Amino acid sequence: MDGKKEEVMQRARKTFKEILVVLHVGIVIAVSSWAFAQGGGISGSVKDLLNNQGIQGVIITVKDVSTGTLAGTGTTDVLGNYTVGIPALGNYTLEASKPGYNNMSAPDVIELSDMTPNRTVNISMGGKAWLKYKPEVPTSAMSWETGTGKSYLIPALEIPAFLLLLNGYDRLAYPNDVEEGKKVYSTNLSTFWDHVVHGPWGVDQDAFAMNQFAHPYQGSVYHGFARSAGLNYWESLLYTNAGSFLWETGGETTHPSINDQIASGIGGSFFGEALFRMASLVLEGDGDKPGFWRELGAAMLSPPTGFNRLAFGNRFKPVFPSHDPAIFWRLQLGASLNSHLNNQGGKSTSKKTEATANFSMAYGLPGKPGYSYMRPFDYFHFEFTSLGNAHNPFDDIMIRGLLLGKDYEAGNSYRGIWGLYGGYDYISPHIFRVSSTSVSLGTTYQWWLSRAVALQGSVLGGIGYAAAGNVTQVGGRDYHYGIAPQGLLALRLILGDRAMFDLTGRAYYLTGMGGEDPGGREAIARLNMGFTVRIYGRHALGIQYIASIRDAQYPDRADSHQTRGTVSLVYTFLGNPRFGAVEWR
């Protein structure tokens, strides 16, 4: 009897831990949405970025939009005037920077057409001040652009320290967790050495939410420590995988698991980079000094970033430069009105109302004049959905980002990017679930169909390491791992500043390769359709339909066929009243 009671307590503690993680992410989304709304997140024109406080000595650079070549430079005087000699005709962008302010720059969002040579322009009027504050301490030696001042040592110490604290917490919180005849968290140096030398590496039995969400989020912490110390993405990826390896070999007494190394080391880097970029965007704001709320919002999005900014003061205070990407984000709140289920052939329809919250962001949309894709995740898409359901509060989190690629164009109405994308998906629509860490080849584009109508989209195809199975637990672990070819088609039709239609389809084919069920396979599809109408300003209303389909075959059990469809009404707060359409014409 005592054994059963202890088993129930163990499950309750694990469930509680997972719920805490989900609640944290929900709070992060709420605070960050507010911070984006307050801070704006996107620089305005040079005219909007400067006022009469500290404008003297600002260096103005003019670049040709079509070629990217330098057209001229100038320096502002005490009144904010500058003179730059450029050709009489053409399209140009402005870029402003000022020495002594952490090398911040603000690419202009306007195009200068039909300029006369040696025109004098005043940029001191209107808008919020940019660089209006003077640092009270010497400028940090760290530079994101050159890499000087970054630290390899600090994250190399922070990550093991974090793992020791996590292991210590688990020892106190779960003292009686036992697997393979050993207490799970009673590790020592012998445990680490034995796992490094002998292994064996395999697939573990942890719960789906723990393996496929908590572990990638844990990996995002490793990544955040490295990124906020000035390291670039690829260097941080190595640190993330090293942190995952240390936990697998020294954090638990169970055999190290391949699935956790992939989810934490690779999926965690995708997760962590998106959180780091969003946190940096909140800090960047309109270019002025981050205040308390922006610091708090950034710290909740990326706790390691907040920790390093607090612990090391001015050393890591320079804000990661976004280079002024084209961004569209939205926050949706609503309720499902009707759902239909087909679980193993048993059909049912439910009219039970269920609350839903969704946050999505597209960062670095193609077509912005002067913006380039030189760094990993200079384009990424992030989406998170939470449900008002105690049994399944966490519906999905989906991230895809451009790792290596370049922009391209076709005529005057089409702009795009193409290359290698990294992706992390977690989808759990009540009756089954799927999660994948992947790499794909594909493209993201915008096509102006008419003067006011634009089509944005992404087409990706690749391969991932995925997990899929039933939500209802049967035995130790009722989900399966395997190599999974997958694809994505996303379309957004933007009808001026009044309405938009969204359609996103995802497909996963989970094979038995790389898992413990070589004879099984699963085919899973997810379709999301929505229509949104702007009512006033950034406020809009919409209707959504989400369909999820799973077909599974395994030699040791009956075939599975499951579907779920849900219709929802949502209120939407828009980050951009034009629905994110990028203008370059």
PDB file of C-alpha atoms in Angstrom, residues 180-302:
ATOM      1  CA  GLU A 180      16.994   0.815 -12.691  1.00  0.00           C
ATOM      2  CA  GLY A 181      17.370   0.088  -8.966  1.00  0.00           C
ATOM      3  CA  LYS A 182      19.019   3.447  -8.176  1.00  0.00           C
ATOM      4  CA  LYS A 183      17.840   6.767  -6.850  1.00  0.00           C
ATOM      5  CA  VAL A 184      17.622   8.924  -9.954  1.00  0.00           C
ATOM      6  CA  TYR A 185      19.401  12.040  -8.666  1.00  0.00           C
ATOM      7  CA  SER A 186      21.965  10.481  -6.290  1.00  0.00           C
ATOM      8  CA  THR A 187      24.834  11.055  -8.690  1.00  0.00           C
ATOM      9  CA  ASN A 188      28.564  11.415  -8.045  1.00  0.00           C
ATOM     10  CA  LEU A 189      31.798  11.537 -10.028  1.00  0.00           C
ATOM     11  CA  SER A 190      31.702   7.755 -10.479  1.00  0.00           C
ATOM     12  CA  THR A 191      28.290   8.078 -12.107  1.00  0.00           C
ATOM     13  CA  PHE A 192      29.641  10.654 -14.540  1.00  0.00           C
ATOM     14  CA  TRP A 193      32.733   8.591 -15.427  1.00  0.00           C
ATOM     15  CA  ASP A 194      30.751   5.374 -15.860  1.00  0.00           C
ATOM     16  CA  HIS A 195      28.275   7.074 -18.208  1.00  0.00           C
ATOM     17  CA  VAL A 196      31.036   8.730 -20.248  1.00  0.00           C
ATOM     18  CA  VAL A 197      33.057   5.519 -20.630  1.00  0.00           C
ATOM     19  CA  HIS A 198      30.386   2.825 -20.749  1.00  0.00           C
ATOM     20  CA  GLY A 199      27.028   4.504 -21.398  1.00  0.00           C
ATOM     21  CA  PRO A 200      25.008   2.908 -22.802  1.00  0.00           C
ATOM     22  CA  TRP A 201      23.024   5.584 -24.593  1.00  0.00           C
ATOM     23  CA  GLY A 202      19.358   4.786 -25.230  1.00  0.00           C
ATOM     24  CA  VAL A 203      15.794   6.157 -25.107  1.00  0.00           C
ATOM     25  CA  ASP A 204      14.424   7.001 -21.657  1.00  0.00           C
ATOM     26  CA  GLN A 205      10.966   6.522 -20.129  1.00  0.00           C
ATOM     27  CA  ASP A 206      10.182  10.042 -18.894  1.00  0.00           C
ATOM     28  CA  ALA A 207       6.789  11.633 -19.470  1.00  0.00           C
ATOM     29  CA  PHE A 208       6.159  13.309 -22.830  1.00  0.00           C
ATOM     30  CA  ALA A 209       5.908  16.867 -21.457  1.00  0.00           C
ATOM     31  CA  MET A 210       9.114  16.391 -19.476  1.00  0.00           C
ATOM     32  CA  ASN A 211      11.141  15.067 -22.409  1.00  0.00           C
ATOM     33  CA  GLN A 212       9.701  17.196 -25.183  1.00  0.00           C
ATOM     34  CA  PHE A 213       9.095  20.522 -23.471  1.00  0.00           C
ATOM     35  CA  ALA A 214      10.890  20.766 -20.107  1.00  0.00           C
ATOM     36  CA  HIS A 215      14.181  19.446 -21.494  1.00  0.00           C
ATOM     37  CA  PRO A 216      14.243  21.781 -24.538  1.00  0.00           C
ATOM     38  CA  TYR A 217      13.428  24.667 -22.202  1.00  0.00           C
ATOM     39  CA  GLN A 218      16.300  23.534 -19.969  1.00  0.00           C
ATOM     40  CA  GLY A 219      18.523  23.603 -23.053  1.00  0.00           C
ATOM     41  CA  SER A 220      17.361  27.153 -23.793  1.00  0.00           C
ATOM     42  CA  VAL A 221      18.829  28.178 -20.426  1.00  0.00           C
ATOM     43  CA  TYR A 222      22.271  26.852 -21.420  1.00  0.00           C
ATOM     44  CA  HIS A 223      21.974  28.699 -24.723  1.00  0.00           C
ATOM     45  CA  GLY A 224      20.909  31.915 -22.994  1.00  0.00           C
ATOM     46  CA  PHE A 225      23.913  31.909 -20.669  1.00  0.00           C
ATOM     47  CA  ALA A 226      26.276  31.708 -23.646  1.00  0.00           C
ATOM     48  CA  ARG A 227      24.445  34.220 -25.853  1.00  0.00           C
ATOM     49  CA  SER A 228      24.086  36.862 -23.148  1.00  0.00           C
ATOM     50  CA  ALA A 229      27.852  36.616 -22.491  1.00  0.00           C
ATOM     51  CA  GLY A 230      28.498  37.835 -26.041  1.00  0.00           C
ATOM     52  CA  LEU A 231      28.959  34.509 -27.858  1.00  0.00           C
ATOM     53  CA  ASN A 232      27.506  34.096 -31.337  1.00  0.00           C
ATOM     54  CA  TYR A 233      24.867  31.512 -32.219  1.00  0.00           C
ATOM     55  CA  TRP A 234      27.223  28.722 -33.328  1.00  0.00           C
ATOM     56  CA  GLU A 235      29.423  29.087 -30.269  1.00  0.00           C
ATOM     57  CA  SER A 236      26.327  29.034 -28.065  1.00  0.00           C
ATOM     58  CA  LEU A 237      25.097  25.900 -29.852  1.00  0.00           C
ATOM     59  CA  LEU A 238      28.275  24.113 -28.730  1.00  0.00           C
ATOM     60  CA  TYR A 239      27.755  25.272 -25.148  1.00  0.00           C
ATOM     61  CA  THR A 240      24.126  24.105 -25.255  1.00  0.00           C
ATOM     62  CA  ASN A 241      25.135  20.628 -26.394  1.00  0.00           C
ATOM     63  CA  ALA A 242      27.928  20.510 -23.805  1.00  0.00           C
ATOM     64  CA  GLY A 243      25.416  21.408 -21.074  1.00  0.00           C
ATOM     65  CA  SER A 244      23.034  18.704 -22.260  1.00  0.00           C
ATOM     66  CA  PHE A 245      25.871  16.161 -22.304  1.00  0.00           C
ATOM     67  CA  LEU A 246      26.875  17.078 -18.733  1.00  0.00           C
ATOM     68  CA  TRP A 247      23.319  16.570 -17.495  1.00  0.00           C
ATOM     69  CA  GLU A 248      22.868  13.270 -19.327  1.00  0.00           C
ATOM     70  CA  THR A 249      26.125  11.859 -17.946  1.00  0.00           C
ATOM     71  CA  GLY A 250      26.227  13.478 -14.502  1.00  0.00           C
ATOM     72  CA  GLY A 251      22.762  14.812 -13.634  1.00  0.00           C
ATOM     73  CA  GLU A 252      20.926  11.491 -13.270  1.00  0.00           C
ATOM     74  CA  THR A 253      21.907   7.907 -12.447  1.00  0.00           C
ATOM     75  CA  THR A 254      19.812   6.553 -15.332  1.00  0.00           C
ATOM     76  CA  HIS A 255      21.505   5.746 -18.629  1.00  0.00           C
ATOM     77  CA  PRO A 256      22.107   8.816 -20.807  1.00  0.00           C
ATOM     78  CA  SER A 257      19.404   9.251 -23.452  1.00  0.00           C
ATOM     79  CA  ILE A 258      19.785  10.124 -27.113  1.00  0.00           C
ATOM     80  CA  ASN A 259      16.372  11.772 -27.211  1.00  0.00           C
ATOM     81  CA  ASP A 260      17.264  14.204 -24.405  1.00  0.00           C
ATOM     82  CA  GLN A 261      20.584  15.134 -26.029  1.00  0.00           C
ATOM     83  CA  ILE A 262      18.775  16.061 -29.241  1.00  0.00           C
ATOM     84  CA  ALA A 263      15.852  17.813 -27.550  1.00  0.00           C
ATOM     85  CA  SER A 264      18.002  19.790 -25.085  1.00  0.00           C
ATOM     86  CA  GLY A 265      21.155  20.320 -27.132  1.00  0.00           C
ATOM     87  CA  ILE A 266      19.640  21.109 -30.525  1.00  0.00           C
ATOM     88  CA  GLY A 267      15.966  21.872 -29.832  1.00  0.00           C
ATOM     89  CA  GLY A 268      17.074  23.890 -26.810  1.00  0.00           C
ATOM     90  CA  SER A 269      19.330  26.055 -28.979  1.00  0.00           C
ATOM     91  CA  PHE A 270      16.414  26.859 -31.356  1.00  0.00           C
ATOM     92  CA  PHE A 271      14.166  27.577 -28.380  1.00  0.00           C
ATOM     93  CA  GLY A 272      16.848  29.619 -26.622  1.00  0.00           C
ATOM     94  CA  GLU A 273      17.768  31.731 -29.653  1.00  0.00           C
ATOM     95  CA  ALA A 274      14.136  32.738 -30.255  1.00  0.00           C
ATOM     96  CA  LEU A 275      13.745  33.708 -26.578  1.00  0.00           C
ATOM     97  CA  PHE A 276      17.069  35.594 -26.615  1.00  0.00           C
ATOM     98  CA  ARG A 277      16.115  37.539 -29.751  1.00  0.00           C
ATOM     99  CA  MET A 278      12.701  38.484 -28.327  1.00  0.00           C
ATOM    100  CA  ALA A 279      14.250  39.513 -25.000  1.00  0.00           C
ATOM    101  CA  SER A 280      16.793  41.668 -26.853  1.00  0.00           C
ATOM    102  CA  LEU A 281      14.010  43.242 -28.892  1.00  0.00           C
ATOM    103  CA  VAL A 282      12.189  44.214 -25.694  1.00  0.00           C
ATOM    104  CA  LEU A 283      15.410  45.741 -24.308  1.00  0.00           C
ATOM    105  CA  GLU A 284      16.110  47.588 -27.545  1.00  0.00           C
ATOM    106  CA  GLY A 285      12.689  49.241 -27.600  1.00  0.00           C
ATOM    107  CA  ASP A 286      12.901  52.628 -29.286  1.00  0.00           C
ATOM    108  CA  GLY A 287      16.615  52.906 -28.595  1.00  0.00           C
ATOM    109  CA  ASP A 288      16.425  54.626 -25.216  1.00  0.00           C
ATOM    110  CA  LYS A 289      17.743  53.167 -21.958  1.00  0.00           C
ATOM    111  CA  PRO A 290      15.717  50.091 -20.866  1.00  0.00           C
ATOM    112  CA  GLY A 291      13.593  50.819 -17.815  1.00  0.00           C
ATOM    113  CA  PHE A 292      12.408  48.476 -15.080  1.00  0.00           C
ATOM    114  CA  TRP A 293       9.512  46.945 -16.999  1.00  0.00           C
ATOM    115  CA  ARG A 294      11.536  46.290 -20.140  1.00  0.00           C
ATOM    116  CA  GLU A 295      14.298  44.713 -18.037  1.00  0.00           C
ATOM    117  CA  LEU A 296      11.704  42.558 -16.285  1.00  0.00           C
ATOM    118  CA  GLY A 297      10.005  41.512 -19.519  1.00  0.00           C
ATOM    119  CA  ALA A 298      13.343  40.565 -21.080  1.00  0.00           C
ATOM    120  CA  ALA A 299      14.391  38.609 -17.977  1.00  0.00           C
ATOM    121  CA  MET A 300      11.163  36.610 -18.007  1.00  0.00           C
ATOM    122  CA  LEU A 301      11.580  35.812 -21.683  1.00  0.00           C
ATOM    123  CA  SER A 302      15.236  34.806 -21.279  1.00  0.00           C
TER     124      SER A 302
END
